[in-house]
Short mmCIF file of C-alpha atoms in Angstrom, two decimals:
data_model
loop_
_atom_site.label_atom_id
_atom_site.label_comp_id
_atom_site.label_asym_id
_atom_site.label_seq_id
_atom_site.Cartn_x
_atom_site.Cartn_y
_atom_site.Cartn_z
CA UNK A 234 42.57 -35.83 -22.30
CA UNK A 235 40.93 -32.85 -20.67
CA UNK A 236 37.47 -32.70 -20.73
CA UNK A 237 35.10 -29.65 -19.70
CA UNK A 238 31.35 -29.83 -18.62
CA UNK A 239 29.45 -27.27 -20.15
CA UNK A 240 26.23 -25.69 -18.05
CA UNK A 241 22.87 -26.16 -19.74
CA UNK A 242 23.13 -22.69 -20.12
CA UNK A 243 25.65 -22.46 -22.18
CA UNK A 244 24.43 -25.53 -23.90
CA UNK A 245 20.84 -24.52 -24.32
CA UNK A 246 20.95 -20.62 -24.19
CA UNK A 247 16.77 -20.56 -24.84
CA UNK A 248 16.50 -22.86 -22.00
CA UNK A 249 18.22 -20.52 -19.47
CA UNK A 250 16.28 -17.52 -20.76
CA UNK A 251 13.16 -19.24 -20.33
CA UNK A 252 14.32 -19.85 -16.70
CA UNK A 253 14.11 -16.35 -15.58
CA UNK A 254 10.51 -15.86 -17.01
CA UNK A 255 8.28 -15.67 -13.75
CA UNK A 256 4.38 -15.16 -14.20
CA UNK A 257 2.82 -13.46 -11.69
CA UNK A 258 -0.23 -12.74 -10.56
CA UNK A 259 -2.36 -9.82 -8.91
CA UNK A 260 -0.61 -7.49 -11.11
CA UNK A 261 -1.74 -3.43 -10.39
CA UNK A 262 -1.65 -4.63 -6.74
CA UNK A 263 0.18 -4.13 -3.13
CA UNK A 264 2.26 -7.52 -3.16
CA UNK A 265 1.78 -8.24 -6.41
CA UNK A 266 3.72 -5.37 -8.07
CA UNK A 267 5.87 -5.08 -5.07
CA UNK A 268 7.12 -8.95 -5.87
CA UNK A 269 7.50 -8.43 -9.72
CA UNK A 270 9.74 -4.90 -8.89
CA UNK A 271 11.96 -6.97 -6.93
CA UNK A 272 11.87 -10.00 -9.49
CA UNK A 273 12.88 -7.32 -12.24
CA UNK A 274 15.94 -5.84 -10.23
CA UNK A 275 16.78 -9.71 -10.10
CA UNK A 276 17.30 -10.13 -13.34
CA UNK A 277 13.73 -12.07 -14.26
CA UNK A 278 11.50 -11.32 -17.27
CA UNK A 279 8.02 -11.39 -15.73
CA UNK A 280 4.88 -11.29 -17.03
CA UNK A 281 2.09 -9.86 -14.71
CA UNK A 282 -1.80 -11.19 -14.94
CA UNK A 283 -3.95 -8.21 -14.50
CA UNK A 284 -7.57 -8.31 -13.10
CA UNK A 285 -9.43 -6.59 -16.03
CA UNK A 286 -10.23 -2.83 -15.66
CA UNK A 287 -6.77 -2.64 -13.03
CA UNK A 288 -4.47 -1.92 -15.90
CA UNK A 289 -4.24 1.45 -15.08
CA UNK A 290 -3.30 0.25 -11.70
CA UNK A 291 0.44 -0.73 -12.76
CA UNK A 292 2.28 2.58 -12.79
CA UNK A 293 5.27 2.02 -13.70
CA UNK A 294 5.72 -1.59 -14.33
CA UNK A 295 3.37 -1.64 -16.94
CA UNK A 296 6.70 -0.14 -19.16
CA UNK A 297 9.18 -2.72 -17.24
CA UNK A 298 6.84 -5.94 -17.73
CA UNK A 299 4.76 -7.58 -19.85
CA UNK A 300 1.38 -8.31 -18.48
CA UNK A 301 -2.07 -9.69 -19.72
CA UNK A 302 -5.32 -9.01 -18.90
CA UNK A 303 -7.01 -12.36 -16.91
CA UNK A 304 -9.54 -13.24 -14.51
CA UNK A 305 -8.18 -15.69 -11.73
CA UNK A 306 -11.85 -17.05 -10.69
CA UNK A 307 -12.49 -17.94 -14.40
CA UNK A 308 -10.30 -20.93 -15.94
CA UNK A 309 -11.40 -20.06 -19.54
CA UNK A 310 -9.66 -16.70 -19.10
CA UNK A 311 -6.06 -17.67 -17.55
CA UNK A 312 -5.89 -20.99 -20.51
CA UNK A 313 -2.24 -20.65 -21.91
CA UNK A 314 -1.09 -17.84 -19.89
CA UNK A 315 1.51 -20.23 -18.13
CA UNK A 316 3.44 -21.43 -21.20
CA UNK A 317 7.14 -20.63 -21.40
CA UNK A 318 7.31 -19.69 -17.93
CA UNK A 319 9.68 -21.65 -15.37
CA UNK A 320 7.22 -20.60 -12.24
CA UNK A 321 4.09 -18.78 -11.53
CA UNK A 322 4.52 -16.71 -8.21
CA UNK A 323 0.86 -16.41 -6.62
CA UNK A 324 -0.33 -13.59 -4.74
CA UNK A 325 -3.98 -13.13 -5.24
CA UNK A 326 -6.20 -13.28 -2.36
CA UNK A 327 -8.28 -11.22 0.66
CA UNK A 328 -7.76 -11.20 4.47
CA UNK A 329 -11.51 -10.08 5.07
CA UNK A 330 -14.14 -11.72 3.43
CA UNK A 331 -17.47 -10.32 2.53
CA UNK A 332 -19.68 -13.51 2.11
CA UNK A 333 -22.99 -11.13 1.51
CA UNK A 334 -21.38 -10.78 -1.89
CA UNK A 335 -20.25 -13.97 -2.55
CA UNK A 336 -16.99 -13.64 -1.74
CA UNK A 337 -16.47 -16.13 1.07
CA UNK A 338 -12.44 -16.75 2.17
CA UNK A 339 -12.51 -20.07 0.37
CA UNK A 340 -13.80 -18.56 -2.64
CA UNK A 341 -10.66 -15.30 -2.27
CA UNK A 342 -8.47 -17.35 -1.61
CA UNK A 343 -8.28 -21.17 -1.94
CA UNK A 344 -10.53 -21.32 -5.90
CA UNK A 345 -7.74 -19.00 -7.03
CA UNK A 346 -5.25 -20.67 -6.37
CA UNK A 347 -7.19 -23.87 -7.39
CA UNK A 348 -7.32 -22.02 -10.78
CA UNK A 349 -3.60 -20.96 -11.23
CA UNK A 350 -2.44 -24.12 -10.33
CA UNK A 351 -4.45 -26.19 -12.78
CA UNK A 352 -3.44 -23.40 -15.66
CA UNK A 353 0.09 -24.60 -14.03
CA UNK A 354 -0.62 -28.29 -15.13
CA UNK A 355 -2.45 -27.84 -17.77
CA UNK A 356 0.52 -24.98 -19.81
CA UNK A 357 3.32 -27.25 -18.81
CA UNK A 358 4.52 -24.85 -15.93
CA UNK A 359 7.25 -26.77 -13.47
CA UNK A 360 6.84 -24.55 -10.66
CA UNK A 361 4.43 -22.37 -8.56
CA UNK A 362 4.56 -20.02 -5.21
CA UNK A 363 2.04 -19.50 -3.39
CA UNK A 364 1.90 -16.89 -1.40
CA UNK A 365 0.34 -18.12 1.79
CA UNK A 366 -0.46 -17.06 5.44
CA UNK A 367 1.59 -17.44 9.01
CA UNK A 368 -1.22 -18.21 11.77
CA UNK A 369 -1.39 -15.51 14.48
CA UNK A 370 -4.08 -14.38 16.77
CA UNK A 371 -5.58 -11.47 14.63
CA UNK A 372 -5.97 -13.52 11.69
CA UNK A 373 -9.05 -14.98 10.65
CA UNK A 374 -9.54 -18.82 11.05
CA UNK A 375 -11.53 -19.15 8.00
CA UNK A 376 -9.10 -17.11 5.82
CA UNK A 377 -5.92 -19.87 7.17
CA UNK A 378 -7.85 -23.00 6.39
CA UNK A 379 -8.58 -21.78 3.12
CA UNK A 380 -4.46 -21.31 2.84
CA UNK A 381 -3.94 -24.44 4.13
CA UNK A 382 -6.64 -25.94 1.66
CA UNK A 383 -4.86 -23.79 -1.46
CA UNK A 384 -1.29 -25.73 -0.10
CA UNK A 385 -2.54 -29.19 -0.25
CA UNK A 386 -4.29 -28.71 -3.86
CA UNK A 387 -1.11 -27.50 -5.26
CA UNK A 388 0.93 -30.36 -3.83
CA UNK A 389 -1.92 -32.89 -4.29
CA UNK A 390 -1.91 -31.93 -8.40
CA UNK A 391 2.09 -32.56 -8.52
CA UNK A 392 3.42 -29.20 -9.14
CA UNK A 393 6.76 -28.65 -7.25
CA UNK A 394 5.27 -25.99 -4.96
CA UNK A 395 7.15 -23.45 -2.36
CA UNK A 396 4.86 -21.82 -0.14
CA UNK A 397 5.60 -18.33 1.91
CA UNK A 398 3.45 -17.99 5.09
CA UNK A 399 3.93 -14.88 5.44
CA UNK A 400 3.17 -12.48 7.97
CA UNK A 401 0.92 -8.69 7.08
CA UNK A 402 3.24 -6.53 5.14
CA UNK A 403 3.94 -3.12 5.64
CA UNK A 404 4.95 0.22 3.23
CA UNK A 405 8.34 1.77 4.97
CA UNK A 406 7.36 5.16 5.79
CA UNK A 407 3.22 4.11 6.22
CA UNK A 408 1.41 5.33 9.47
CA UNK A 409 1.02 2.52 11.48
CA UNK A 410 -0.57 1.38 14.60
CA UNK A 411 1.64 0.99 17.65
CA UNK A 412 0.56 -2.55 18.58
CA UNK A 413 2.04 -3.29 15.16
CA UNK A 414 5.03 -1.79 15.37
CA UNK A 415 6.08 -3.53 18.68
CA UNK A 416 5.49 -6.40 16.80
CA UNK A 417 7.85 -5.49 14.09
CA UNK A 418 10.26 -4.86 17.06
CA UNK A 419 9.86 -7.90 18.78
CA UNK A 420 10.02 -9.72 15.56
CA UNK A 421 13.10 -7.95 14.25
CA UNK A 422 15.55 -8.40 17.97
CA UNK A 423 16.97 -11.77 19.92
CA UNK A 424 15.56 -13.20 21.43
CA UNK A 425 12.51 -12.62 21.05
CA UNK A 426 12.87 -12.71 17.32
CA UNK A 427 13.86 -16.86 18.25
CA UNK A 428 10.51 -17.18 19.08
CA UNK A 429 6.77 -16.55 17.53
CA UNK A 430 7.37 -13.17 17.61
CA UNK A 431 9.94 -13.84 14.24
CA UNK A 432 7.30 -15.56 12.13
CA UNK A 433 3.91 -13.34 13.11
CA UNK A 434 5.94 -10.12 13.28
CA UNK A 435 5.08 -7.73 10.24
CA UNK A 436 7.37 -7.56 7.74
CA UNK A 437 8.51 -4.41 5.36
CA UNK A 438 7.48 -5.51 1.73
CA UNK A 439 10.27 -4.66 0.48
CA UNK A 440 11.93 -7.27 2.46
CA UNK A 441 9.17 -9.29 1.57
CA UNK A 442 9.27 -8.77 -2.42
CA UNK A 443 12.95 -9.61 -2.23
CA UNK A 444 13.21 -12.54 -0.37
CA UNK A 445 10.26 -14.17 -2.19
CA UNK A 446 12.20 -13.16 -5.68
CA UNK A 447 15.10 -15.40 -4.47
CA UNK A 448 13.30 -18.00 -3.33
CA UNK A 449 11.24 -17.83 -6.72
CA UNK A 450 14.74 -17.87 -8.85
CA UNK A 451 16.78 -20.01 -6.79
CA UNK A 452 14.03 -23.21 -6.42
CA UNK A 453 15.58 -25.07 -3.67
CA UNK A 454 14.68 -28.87 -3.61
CA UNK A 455 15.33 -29.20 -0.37
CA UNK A 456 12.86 -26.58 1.08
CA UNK A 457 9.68 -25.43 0.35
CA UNK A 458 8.03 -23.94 2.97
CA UNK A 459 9.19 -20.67 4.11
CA UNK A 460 8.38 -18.49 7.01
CA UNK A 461 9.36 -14.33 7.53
CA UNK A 462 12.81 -15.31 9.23
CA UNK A 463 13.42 -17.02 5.55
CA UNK A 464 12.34 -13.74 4.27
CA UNK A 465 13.92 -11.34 6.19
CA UNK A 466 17.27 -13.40 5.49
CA UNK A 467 16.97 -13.52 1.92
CA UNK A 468 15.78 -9.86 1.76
CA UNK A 469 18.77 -8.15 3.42
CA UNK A 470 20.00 -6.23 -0.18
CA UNK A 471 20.01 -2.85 -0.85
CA UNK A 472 16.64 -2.07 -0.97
CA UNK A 473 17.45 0.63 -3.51
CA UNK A 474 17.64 -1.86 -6.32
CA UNK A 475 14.44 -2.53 -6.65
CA UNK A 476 12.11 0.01 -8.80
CA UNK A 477 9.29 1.29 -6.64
CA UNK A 478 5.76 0.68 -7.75
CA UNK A 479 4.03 2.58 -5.43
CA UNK A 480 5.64 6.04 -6.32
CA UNK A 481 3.15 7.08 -7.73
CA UNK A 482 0.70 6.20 -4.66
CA UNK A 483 2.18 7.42 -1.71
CA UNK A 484 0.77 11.39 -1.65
CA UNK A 485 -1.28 11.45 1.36
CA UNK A 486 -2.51 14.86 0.21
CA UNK A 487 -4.85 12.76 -2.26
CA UNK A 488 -8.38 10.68 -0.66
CA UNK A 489 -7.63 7.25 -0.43
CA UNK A 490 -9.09 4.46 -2.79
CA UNK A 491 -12.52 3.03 -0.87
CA UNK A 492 -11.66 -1.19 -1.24
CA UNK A 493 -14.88 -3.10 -1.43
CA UNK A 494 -14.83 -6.51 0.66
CA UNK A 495 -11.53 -5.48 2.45
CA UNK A 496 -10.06 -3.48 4.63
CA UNK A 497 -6.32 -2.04 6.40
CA UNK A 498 -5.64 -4.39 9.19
CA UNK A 499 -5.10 -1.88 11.61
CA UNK A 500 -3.12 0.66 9.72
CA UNK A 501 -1.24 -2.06 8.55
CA UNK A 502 -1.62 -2.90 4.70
CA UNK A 503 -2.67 -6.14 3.96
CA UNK A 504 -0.96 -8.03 1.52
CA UNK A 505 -2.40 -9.65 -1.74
CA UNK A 506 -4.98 -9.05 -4.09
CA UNK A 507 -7.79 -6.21 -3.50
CA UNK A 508 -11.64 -7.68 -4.50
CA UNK A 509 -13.06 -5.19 -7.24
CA UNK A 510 -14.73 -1.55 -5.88
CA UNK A 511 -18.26 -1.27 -5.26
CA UNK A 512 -19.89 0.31 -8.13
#
């Protein structure tokens, strides 16, 4: 007698729908909205955590994605936001640090994290990303260890975590400096792409946003730590799939947003999560 093994899709159609749903955070931001744009021409329902009083910050995505208001440094506000996702993909945090205000690189970047992984445990969520940061020579010490720090709390608590080191990020298109794009060069061509040059070397973000979307859907077991050659691999697809969140950003005949507590690396944008504007 024939038999015929049915996928747990089939068998448990609520189950495979609730297997797309990615939460992400640092909504109305750089990486953030780049990742869920490329998550949504996936296939993935996401759901985006906004810092409150960014909403406006969304563009277009706000009409392509759920998202919630929530406040990553306070626990009380992100309680129950994981539940009936598969994985939270994490992208909040600042490459410059302005401890004057309080906001010290361990507080940017490694209490976050802290925080979205515990909402992980604590709303039944499998799976988290976290964004994270290659080690290169421009590249603040204190901003790596508190990374590094942000990896080893979200293994330590038992989630199973993936983490992209990835290198700064760039718009397509964006003025640049030239010392950065030689990198991109270098990192881009054998052989010098075989060496550092592959993993430091910024990276287009659209490149970025896609490969980290695979990585988020596909949940290897047998790796989870991922560098920019992973990225730039898994990113290769028509880049014209993806909605573009920054369409509505882009006219350089209009002033440019002042950050508070960060700054473009160069002319390069940084990726991840902006701290709140001076007031």
């Amino acid at each position: 007698m024939r038999t015929t093994t049915l996928t747990t899709a089939v068998l448990n159609p609520s189950a495979a729908a609730k297997d797309k749903r990615v939460l992400v955070t640092g909504g109305g931001t750089f990486l953030g909205d780049s990742i869920a744009s490329a998550l949504i021409a996936a296939g993935a329902e996401v759901t985006l955590l906004v810092r409150p009083g960014a909403e406006d910050k969304l563009g277009a995505l706000a009409g392509r994605a759920r998202w919630w208001s929530s406040d990553v440094w306070n626990p009380a506000s992100l309680r129950g936001r994981g539940r009936g996702h598969a994985i939270v993909v994490h992208t909040v945090g600042s490459m410059i640090a302005d401890p004057q205000q309080g906001l010290t690189h361990n507080w940017l970047n490694f209490v976050s994290a802290r925080n979205v992984a515990n909402m992980c445990v604590g709303d039944g969520v499998p799976h988290m990303l976290l964004m994270s940061a290659v080690r290169a020579p421009w590249v603040s010490g204190d901003y790596i260890r508190a990374k590094r720090d942000a990896e080893a709390y979200m293994q330590r608590v038992g989630l199973n975590g993936m983490i992209v080191r990835a290198p700064v990020a760039y718009l397509r298109g964006q003025r640049r400096n030239p010392f950065y794009q030689l990198l991109t060069l270098l990192g881009s061509i054998p052989p010098t792409s075989w060496l550092a040059f592959g993993r430091i070397a910024p990276i287009p973000v659209d490149v970025l946003a896609r490969g980290v979307a695979k990585i988020a859907l596909e949940r290897r077991r047998d790796k989870t730590m991922f560098y920019a050659p992973d990225l730039r691999r898994l990113g290769k697809s028509d880049r014209r799939t993806a909605i573009d969140p920054f369409s509505e950003r882009n006219d350089d005949t209009q002033p440019r947003r002042k950050f508070h507590a960060i700054e473009l690396l160069g002319e390069d944008t940084p990726f991840g999560w902006s701290p709140p504007e001076e007031k």
